[in-house]
XYZ file of C-alpha atoms in Angstrom:
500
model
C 0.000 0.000 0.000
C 2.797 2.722 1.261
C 4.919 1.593 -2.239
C 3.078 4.262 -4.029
C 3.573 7.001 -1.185
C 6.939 6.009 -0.961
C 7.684 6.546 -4.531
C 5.358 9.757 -4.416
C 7.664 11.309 -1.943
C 10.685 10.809 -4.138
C 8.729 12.703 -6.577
C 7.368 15.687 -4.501
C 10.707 16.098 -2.620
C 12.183 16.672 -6.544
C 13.611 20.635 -6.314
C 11.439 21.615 -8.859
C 7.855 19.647 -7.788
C 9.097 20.986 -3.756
C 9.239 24.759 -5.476
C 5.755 24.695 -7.156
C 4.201 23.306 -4.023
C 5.694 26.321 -2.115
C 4.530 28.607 -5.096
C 0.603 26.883 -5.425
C 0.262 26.955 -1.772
C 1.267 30.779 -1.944
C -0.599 32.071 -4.757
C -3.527 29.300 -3.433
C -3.981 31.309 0.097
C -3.508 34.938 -2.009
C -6.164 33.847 -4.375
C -8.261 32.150 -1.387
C -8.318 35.763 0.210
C -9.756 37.853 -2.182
C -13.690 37.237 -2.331
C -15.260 35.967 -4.920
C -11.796 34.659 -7.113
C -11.628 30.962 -4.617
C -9.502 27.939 -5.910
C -11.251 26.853 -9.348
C -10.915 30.545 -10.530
C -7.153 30.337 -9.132
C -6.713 26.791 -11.204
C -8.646 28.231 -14.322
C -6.249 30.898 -14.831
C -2.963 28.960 -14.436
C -3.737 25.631 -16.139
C -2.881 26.989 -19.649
C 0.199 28.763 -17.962
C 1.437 25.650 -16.319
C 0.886 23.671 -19.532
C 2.356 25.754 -21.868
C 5.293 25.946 -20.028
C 5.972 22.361 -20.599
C 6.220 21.326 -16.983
C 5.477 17.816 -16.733
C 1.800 16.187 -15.554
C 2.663 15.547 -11.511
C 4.512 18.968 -11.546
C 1.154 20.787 -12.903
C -0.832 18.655 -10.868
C 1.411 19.501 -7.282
C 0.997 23.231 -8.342
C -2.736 23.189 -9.249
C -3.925 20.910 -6.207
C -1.276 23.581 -3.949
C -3.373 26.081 -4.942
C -6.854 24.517 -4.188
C -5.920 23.494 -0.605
C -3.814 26.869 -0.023
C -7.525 28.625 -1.414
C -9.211 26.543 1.273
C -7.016 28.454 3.920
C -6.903 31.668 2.415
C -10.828 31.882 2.085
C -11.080 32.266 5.869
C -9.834 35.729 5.654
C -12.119 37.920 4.874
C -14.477 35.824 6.268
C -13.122 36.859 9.411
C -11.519 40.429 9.117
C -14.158 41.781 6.606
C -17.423 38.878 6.895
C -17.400 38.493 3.352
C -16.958 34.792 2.367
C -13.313 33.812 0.014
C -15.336 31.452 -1.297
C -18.851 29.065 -0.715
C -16.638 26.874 2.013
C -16.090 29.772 3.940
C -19.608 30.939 4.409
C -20.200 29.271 7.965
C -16.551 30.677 9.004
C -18.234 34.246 8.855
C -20.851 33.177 11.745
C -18.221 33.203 14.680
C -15.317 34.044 12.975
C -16.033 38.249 12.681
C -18.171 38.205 15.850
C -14.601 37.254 16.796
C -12.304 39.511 15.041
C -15.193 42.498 16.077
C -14.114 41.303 19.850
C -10.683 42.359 19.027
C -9.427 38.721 18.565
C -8.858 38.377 14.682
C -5.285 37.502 14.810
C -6.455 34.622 17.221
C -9.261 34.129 15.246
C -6.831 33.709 12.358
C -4.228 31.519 14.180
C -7.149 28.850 15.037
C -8.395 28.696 11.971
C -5.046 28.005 10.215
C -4.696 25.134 12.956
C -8.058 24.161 12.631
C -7.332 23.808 8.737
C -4.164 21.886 9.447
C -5.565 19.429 11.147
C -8.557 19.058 9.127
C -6.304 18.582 6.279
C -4.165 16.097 8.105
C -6.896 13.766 8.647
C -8.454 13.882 5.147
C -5.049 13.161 3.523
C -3.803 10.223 5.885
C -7.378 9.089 4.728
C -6.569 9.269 1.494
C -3.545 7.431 1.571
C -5.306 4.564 3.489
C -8.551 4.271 1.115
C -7.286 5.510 -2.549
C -5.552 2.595 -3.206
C -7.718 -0.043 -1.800
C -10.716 1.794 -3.170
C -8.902 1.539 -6.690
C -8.243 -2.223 -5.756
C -12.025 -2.236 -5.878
C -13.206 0.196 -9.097
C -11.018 -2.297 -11.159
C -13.391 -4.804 -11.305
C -16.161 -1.945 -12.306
C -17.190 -2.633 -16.091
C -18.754 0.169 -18.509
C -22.340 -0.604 -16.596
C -20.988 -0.275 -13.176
C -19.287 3.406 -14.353
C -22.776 4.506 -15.748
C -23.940 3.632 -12.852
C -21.685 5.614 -10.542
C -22.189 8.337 -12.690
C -26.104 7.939 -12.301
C -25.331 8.167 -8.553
C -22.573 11.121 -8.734
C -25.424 13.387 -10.736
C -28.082 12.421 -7.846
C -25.996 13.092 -5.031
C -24.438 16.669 -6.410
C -27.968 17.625 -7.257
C -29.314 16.717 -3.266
C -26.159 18.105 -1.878
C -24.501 21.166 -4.018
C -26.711 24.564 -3.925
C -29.871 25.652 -2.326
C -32.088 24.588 -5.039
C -31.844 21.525 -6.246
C -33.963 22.033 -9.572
C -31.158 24.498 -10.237
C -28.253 22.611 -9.494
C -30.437 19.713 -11.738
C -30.845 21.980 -14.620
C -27.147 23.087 -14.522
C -26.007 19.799 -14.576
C -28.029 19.229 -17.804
C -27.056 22.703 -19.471
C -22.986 21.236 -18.888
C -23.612 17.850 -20.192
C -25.594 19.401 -22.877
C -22.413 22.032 -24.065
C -20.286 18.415 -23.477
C -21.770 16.940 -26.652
C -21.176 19.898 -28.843
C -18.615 18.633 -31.917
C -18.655 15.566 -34.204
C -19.726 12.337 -32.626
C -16.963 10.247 -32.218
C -19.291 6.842 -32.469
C -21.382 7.911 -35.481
C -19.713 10.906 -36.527
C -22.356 12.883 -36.864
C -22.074 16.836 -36.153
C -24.033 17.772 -32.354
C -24.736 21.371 -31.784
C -22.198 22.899 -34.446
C -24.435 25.441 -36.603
C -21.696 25.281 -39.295
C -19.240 26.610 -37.767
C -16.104 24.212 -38.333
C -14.472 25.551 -35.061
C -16.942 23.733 -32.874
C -16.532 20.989 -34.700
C -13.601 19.673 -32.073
C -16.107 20.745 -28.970
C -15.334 23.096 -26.792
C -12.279 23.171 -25.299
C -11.691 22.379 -21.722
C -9.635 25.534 -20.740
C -11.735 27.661 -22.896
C -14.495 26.617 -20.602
C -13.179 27.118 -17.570
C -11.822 30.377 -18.133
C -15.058 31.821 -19.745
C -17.460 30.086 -17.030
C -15.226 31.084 -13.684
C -12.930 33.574 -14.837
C -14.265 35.877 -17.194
C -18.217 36.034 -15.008
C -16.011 37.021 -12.230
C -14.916 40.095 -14.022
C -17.963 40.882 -14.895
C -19.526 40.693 -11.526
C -16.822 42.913 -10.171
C -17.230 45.612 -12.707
C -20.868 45.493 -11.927
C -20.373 45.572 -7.817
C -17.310 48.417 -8.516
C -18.882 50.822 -6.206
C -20.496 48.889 -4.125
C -18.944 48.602 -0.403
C -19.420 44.638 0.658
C -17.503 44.460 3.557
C -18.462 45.919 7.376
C -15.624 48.033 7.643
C -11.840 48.325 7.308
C -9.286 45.707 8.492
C -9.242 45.242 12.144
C -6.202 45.036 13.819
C -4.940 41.776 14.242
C -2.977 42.108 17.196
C -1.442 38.272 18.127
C -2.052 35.863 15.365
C -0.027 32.798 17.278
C -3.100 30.701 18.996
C -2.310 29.616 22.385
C -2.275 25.899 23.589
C -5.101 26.312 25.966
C -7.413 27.470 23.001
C -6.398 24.982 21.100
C -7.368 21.938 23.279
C -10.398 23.714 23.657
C -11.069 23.426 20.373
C -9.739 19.854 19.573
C -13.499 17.764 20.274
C -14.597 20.176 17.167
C -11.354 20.285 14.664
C -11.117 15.731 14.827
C -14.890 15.418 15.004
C -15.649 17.599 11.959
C -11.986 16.887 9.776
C -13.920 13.105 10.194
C -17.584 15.067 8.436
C -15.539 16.652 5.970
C -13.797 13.926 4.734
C -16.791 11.433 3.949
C -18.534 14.540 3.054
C -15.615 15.296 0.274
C -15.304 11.694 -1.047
C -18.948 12.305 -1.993
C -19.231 12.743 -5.787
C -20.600 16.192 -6.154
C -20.500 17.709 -2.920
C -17.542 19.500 -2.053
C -16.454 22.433 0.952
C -19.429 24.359 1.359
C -21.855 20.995 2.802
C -19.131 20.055 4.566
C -19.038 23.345 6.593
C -22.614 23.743 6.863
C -22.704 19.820 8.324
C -20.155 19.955 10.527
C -21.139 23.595 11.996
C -24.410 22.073 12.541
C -23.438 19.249 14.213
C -21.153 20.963 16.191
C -23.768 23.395 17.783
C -25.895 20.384 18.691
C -23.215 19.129 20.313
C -21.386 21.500 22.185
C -23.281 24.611 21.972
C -24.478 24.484 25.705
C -24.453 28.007 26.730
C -25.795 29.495 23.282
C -22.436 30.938 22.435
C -22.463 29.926 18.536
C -22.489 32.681 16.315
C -21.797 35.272 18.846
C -17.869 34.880 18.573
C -17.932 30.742 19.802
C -13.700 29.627 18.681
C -15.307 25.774 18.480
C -17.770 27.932 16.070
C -14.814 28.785 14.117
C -12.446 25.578 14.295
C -15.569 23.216 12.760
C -16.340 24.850 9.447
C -12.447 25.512 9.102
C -11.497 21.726 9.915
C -14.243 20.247 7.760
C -13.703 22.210 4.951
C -10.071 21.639 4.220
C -10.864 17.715 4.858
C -13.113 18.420 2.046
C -11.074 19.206 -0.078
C -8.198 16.934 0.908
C -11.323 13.889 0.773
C -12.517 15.378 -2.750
C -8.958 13.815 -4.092
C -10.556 10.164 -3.206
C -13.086 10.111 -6.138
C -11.529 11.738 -9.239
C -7.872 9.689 -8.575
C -9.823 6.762 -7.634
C -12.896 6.566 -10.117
C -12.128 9.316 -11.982
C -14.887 11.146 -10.802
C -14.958 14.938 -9.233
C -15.459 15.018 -5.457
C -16.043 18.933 -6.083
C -16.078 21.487 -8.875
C -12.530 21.985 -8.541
C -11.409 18.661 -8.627
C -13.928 19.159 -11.950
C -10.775 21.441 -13.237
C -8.466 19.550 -11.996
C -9.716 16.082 -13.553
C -9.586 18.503 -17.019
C -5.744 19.260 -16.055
C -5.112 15.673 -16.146
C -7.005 15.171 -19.538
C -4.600 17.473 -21.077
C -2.085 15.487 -20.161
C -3.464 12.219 -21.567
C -4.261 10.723 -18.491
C -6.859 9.097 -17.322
C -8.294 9.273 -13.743
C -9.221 5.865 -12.179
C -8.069 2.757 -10.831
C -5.756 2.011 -13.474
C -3.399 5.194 -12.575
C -1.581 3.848 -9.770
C -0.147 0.962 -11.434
C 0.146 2.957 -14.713
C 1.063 5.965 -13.233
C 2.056 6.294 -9.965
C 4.276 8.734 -10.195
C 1.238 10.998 -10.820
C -1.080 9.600 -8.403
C 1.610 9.039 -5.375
C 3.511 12.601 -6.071
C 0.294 14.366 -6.039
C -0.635 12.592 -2.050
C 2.754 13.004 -1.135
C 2.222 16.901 -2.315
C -0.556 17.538 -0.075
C 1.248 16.517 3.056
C 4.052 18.980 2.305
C 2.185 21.745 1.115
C -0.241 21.123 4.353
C 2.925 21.831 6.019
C 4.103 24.595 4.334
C 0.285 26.377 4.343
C 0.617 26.256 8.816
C 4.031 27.761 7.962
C 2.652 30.479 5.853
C -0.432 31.157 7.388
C 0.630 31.993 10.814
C 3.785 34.628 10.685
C 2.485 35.678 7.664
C -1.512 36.423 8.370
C -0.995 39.725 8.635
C 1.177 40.045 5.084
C -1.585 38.237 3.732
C -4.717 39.664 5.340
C -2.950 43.189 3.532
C -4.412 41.405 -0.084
C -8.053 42.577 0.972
C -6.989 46.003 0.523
C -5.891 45.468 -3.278
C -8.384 47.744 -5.139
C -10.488 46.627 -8.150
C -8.897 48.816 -11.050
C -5.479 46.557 -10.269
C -7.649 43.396 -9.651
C -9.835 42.961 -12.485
C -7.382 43.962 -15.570
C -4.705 41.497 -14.244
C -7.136 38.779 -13.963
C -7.978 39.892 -17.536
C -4.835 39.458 -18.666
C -4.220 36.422 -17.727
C -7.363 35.271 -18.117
C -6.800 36.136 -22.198
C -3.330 35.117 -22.158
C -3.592 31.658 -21.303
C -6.157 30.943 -23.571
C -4.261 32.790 -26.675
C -0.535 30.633 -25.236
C -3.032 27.474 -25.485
C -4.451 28.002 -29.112
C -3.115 31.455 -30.867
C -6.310 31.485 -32.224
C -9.161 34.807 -31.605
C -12.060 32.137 -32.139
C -11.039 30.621 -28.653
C -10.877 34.177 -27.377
C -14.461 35.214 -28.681
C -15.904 31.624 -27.658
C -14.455 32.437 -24.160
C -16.000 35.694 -23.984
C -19.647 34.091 -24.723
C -19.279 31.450 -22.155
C -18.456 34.005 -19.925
C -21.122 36.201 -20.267
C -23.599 33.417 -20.129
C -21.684 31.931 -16.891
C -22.481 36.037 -15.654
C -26.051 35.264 -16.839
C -26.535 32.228 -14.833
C -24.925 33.676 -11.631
C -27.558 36.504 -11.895
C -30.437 34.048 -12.057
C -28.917 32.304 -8.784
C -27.313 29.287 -10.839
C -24.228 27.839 -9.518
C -21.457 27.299 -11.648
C -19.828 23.984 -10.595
C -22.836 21.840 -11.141
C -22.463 23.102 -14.908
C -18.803 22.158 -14.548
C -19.323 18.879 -13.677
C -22.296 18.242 -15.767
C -19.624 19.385 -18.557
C -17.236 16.635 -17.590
C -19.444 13.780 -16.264
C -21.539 13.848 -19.654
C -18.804 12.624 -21.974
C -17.887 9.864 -19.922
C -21.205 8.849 -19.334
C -22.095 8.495 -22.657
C -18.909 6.913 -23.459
C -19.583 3.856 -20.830
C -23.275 4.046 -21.872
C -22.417 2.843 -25.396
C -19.645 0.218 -23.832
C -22.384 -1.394 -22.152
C -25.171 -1.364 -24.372
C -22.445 -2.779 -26.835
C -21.370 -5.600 -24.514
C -24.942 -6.683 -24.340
C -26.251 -5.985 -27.625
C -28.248 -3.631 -27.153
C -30.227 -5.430 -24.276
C -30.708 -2.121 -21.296
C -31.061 -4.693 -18.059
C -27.372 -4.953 -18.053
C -27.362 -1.145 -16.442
C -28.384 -2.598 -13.683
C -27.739 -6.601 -13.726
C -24.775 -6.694 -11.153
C -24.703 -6.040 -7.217
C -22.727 -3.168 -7.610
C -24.584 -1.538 -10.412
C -28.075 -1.884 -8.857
C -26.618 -0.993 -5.414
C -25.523 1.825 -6.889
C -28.868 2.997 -9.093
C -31.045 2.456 -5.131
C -28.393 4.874 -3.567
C -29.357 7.146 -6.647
C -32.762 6.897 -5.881
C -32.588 6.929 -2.424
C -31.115 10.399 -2.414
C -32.964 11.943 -4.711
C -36.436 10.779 -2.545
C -35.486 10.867 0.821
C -35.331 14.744 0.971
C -38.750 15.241 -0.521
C -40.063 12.585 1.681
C -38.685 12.775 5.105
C -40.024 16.777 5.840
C -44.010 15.050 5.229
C -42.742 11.973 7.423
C -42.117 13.649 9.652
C -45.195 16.325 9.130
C -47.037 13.064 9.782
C -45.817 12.507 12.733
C -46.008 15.784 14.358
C -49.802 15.615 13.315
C -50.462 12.075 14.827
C -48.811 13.493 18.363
C-alpha cells in the first residue's frame, strides 16, 4: 500500500515539484483571500500557464492541487476580518469568525483557523492514503455498466447536496452535459450542436471553458459591484495571530470530530467544501453549543467549518484519482488538467502511473505543512491582499485570463468563444445558478455516454445490463434513495407531528 507514497515522496521532494508546491500553496492562500476569485478561478487561470510551459503532468498537478488546498485556507480571511466569504466553504466561518475579530481577537481568530485547517487537512489526507488505493483495488473490477452507474449516482448526489435549489443545481447539470456533446460524434460521426461553424466541430475546449465560465463572469460581476462597499468596515487590527495551547485543546473535540464530516462529506461525488461546513457547523452546535455561544464569537464555532472544509477538499482527491470522478467542482478542473495530459483518472493510474497519483498525495502533506508555515507569521502580510483595489484586480485577472487561452491556441475564435461562455456563466450567476454543477455536468456527460455505449455494446443492445450486477443496482437504489429521501422525510415527519 505505502509503495506508491513512498515513490510519491521521491517525486514531490524533486527541487522543482518541492518549489511549485511552495509557489501553489502561496498564490492558493492569495487567491483564497480575495472574495469571490476561490480555488477553481485560481486553477482556471494557471492551467494553460502551467501547460504551456511544458512542466510535466505531476509537476502541474502539485501546483494546481497547492493552490486549491492553499484557497481553502486563504478563504477564511475575509471571512473573518471583513465577513465576506473567500469562497462558498467559507460561508459558515463568517458566523463566529467576525463576531470574533469584532471582539478584538482576529489575529487569534486567524491563528485557530489556520490550525483548525491543518488538522482538518491532516486527517483527510492520511485518509486518502489509506482508502485511494484499496478503493482503486475495488473500481477495477467496475465494467462500462458499473461506471454509468456511478455516474447515475454522482449526478443524484451533487444535485441533493450542491446549492440551495436543487432544480437548479439539476438543470445546470443538464445545461454542462448538454455544451459536453457539442462537436462531431466520435461513435457515429455525426455533427451535435455545431451550426456550421467548423471551429466547434472539435467541442469546446476544456480551458476555454473554464476560463469563460469562472474567470471571465467574475470580471464581470466585479465591474458590476465596482462601487459597491461589501464588507463591514476596514481591516481590524490583528494584534497576536499565534493561537495559544489552551485554546487549542479547547477546540480539539470540534477540529477531529468535523476533519472526520468533511472527509466522507468530500469523497462524496458532487458535494464538495461548502456541505461540509454547513454539516459539521451544525453538528457541532448540537453538540457543544451548551451556553448558546455559537455565532456570537464561539472559537469551536470557528475551528468546525475551518477543519471540515479543508478535509473536504483533501477527501474530494478520493473520487476523481480513484474513479475518476470529481469530489467537487474543482477537482472538476483539476480532472480537465489531467485530460490534457493524456491521463486518465481511475483505478488504473496507480499501477500505470504512480508517479502521478503518489507525487500528487505526497504533495498535499508537504504543502499542508508549508500552508501552517505560511499562514501563521504571515496572516498579517496576507490579510494586507483585501486592501488590493479593483482597477489593479480585475485587468490582471484579464490578462491572464486572455493570455492563457491565446498561449493554449493562438487562435481569436477561442478568445471570442471564451468571452460568450463568460457572459452566459455572468447570466446564470444573476439568475442564482451555480457554476460547478455546470462544470461537472460538462465533464461527467462525456464519460457517461462513453460507458453508456460500452455497455449497451457488450450486451447488444439489451438495457437490463445497467443494472444486472450487485454493484450496479446498489448503486442505481443509492441514486434513488437520495434523490427521494429529501422530498419525503419533511411530510414523514409532518405526519408525525400531526399524529402526536
Amino acid at each position: 500500500m505505502f509503495d506508491f507514497l513512498i515513490q510519491g515522496f521521491g517525486v514531490a521532494l524533486s527541487p522543482l515539484n518541492l518549489g511549485l508546491a511552495f509557489l501553489g500553496a502561496l498564490l492558493g492562500t492569495l487567491f483564497g483571500a480575495l472574495p469571490g476569485i476561490g480555488p477553481i478561478n485560481g486553477i482556471a487561470i494557471l492551467m494553460p500557464l502551467a501547460y504551456t510551459l511544458g512542466l510535466p503532468a505531476e509537476s502541474a498537478l502539485i501546483l494546481l492541487a497547492g493552490i486549491y488546498t492553499g484557497a481553502e485556507y486563504g478563504g477564511r480571511m475575509s471571512s473573518i476580518l471583513l465577513n465576506v466569504p473567500g469562497d462558498a466553504g467559507a460561508v459558515m466561518t463568517t458566523l463566529d469568525g467576525h463576531p470574533l475579530a469584532k471582539q478584538g481577537l482576529a489575529g487569534p481568530a486567524l491563528g485557530l483557523s489556520a490550525v483548525s485547517s491543518f488538522v482538518g487537512a491532516t486527517l483527510a489526507i492520511l485518509g486518502l492514503t489509506l482508502f485511494a488505493p484499496l478503493l482503486a483495488e475495488v473500481a477495477v473490477m467496475f465494467g462500462p455498466a458499473e461506471f454509468f452507474a456511478l455516474m447515475v449516482f454522482a449526478f443524484a448526489s451533487m444535485s441533493v447536496m450542491m446549492g440551495k435549489d436543487p432544480t437548479k443545481t439539476a438543470i445546470g447539470a443538464v445545461l454542462g452535459v448538454l455544451i459536453g456533446t457539442v462537436g462531431v460524434d466520435s461513435g457515429t460521426g455525426v455533427l451535435r450542436y455545431t451550426f456550421g461553424m467548423p471551429e466547434l466541430y472539435d467541442g469546446i475546449d476544456f480551458v476555454v471553458m473554464i476560463i469563460g465560465l469562472f474567470a471571465i463572469s467574475e470580471i464581470l460581476l466585479m465591474l458590476e459591484h465596482a462601487n459597491r462597499k461589501d464588507a463591514d468596515g476596514d481591516i481590524p487590527p490583528l494584534g497576536r495571530v499565534f493561537v495559544t495551547l489552551k485554546e487549542v485543546l479547547y477546540c480539539k473535540g470540534a477540529m477531529l470530530r468535523s476533519g472526520l464530516i468533511g472527509f466522507i462529506i468530500g469523497v462524496l461525488p458532487g458535494t464538495g467544501a461548502s456541505v461540509a461546513g454547513a454539516v459539521s457547523y451544525t453538528t457541532e452546535k448540537r453538540l457543544s453549543d451548551k451556553e448558546g455561544t455559537f455565532g456570537s464569537g464561539d472559537m469551536r464555532g470557528l475551528a468546525a467549518p475551518e477543519s471540515a472544509n479543508n478535509a473536504a477538499a483533501a477527501g474530494s482527491f478520493v473520487p476523481m484519482l480513484t474513479l475518476g470522478i470529481p469530489g467537487s467542482g474543482t477537482t472538476a478542473v483539476l480532472l480537465g488538467a489531467l485530460m490534457l495530459y493524456n491521463i486518465t483518472p481511475g483505478p488504473m493510474m496507480f499501477s500505470e502511473r504512480p508517479e502521478v497519483a503518489g507525487g500528487l498525495i505526497a504533495s498535499l502533506y508537504i504543502g499542508n505543512l508549508v500552508l501552517l508555515a505560511l499562514n501563521l507569521p504571515l496572516a498579517g502580510v496576507f490579510a494586507r491582499v483585501l486592501t488590493i483595489p479593483r482597477w489593479v484586480l480585475v485587468p490582471g485577472i484579464a490578462i491572464l485570463a486572455f493570455v492563457g487561452v491565446y498561449q493554449l491556441h493562438s487562435d481569436l475564435t477561442a478568445i471570442y468563444l471564451m468571452l460568450i461562455i463568460g457572459v452566459f456563466g455572468y447570466l446564470l450567476r444573476k439568475l442564482g445558478f451555480s457554476l460547478a454543477p455546470v462544470i461537472l455536468g460538462y465533464v461527467l456527460g462525456g464519460l457517461m455516454e462513453q460507458n453508456l455505449r460500452r455497455a449497451l455494446s457488450i450486451s447488444g443492445g439489451e438495457v437490463e445490463i445497467l443494472w444486472r450486477s450487485g454493484i450496479s443496482l446498489g448503486l442505481w437504489i443509492a441514486a434513488a434513495a437520495l434523490l427521494v429521501l429529501p422530498w419525503l422525510l419533511p411530510k414523514m415527519m409532518k405526519a408525525r407531528l400531526g399524529r402526536a
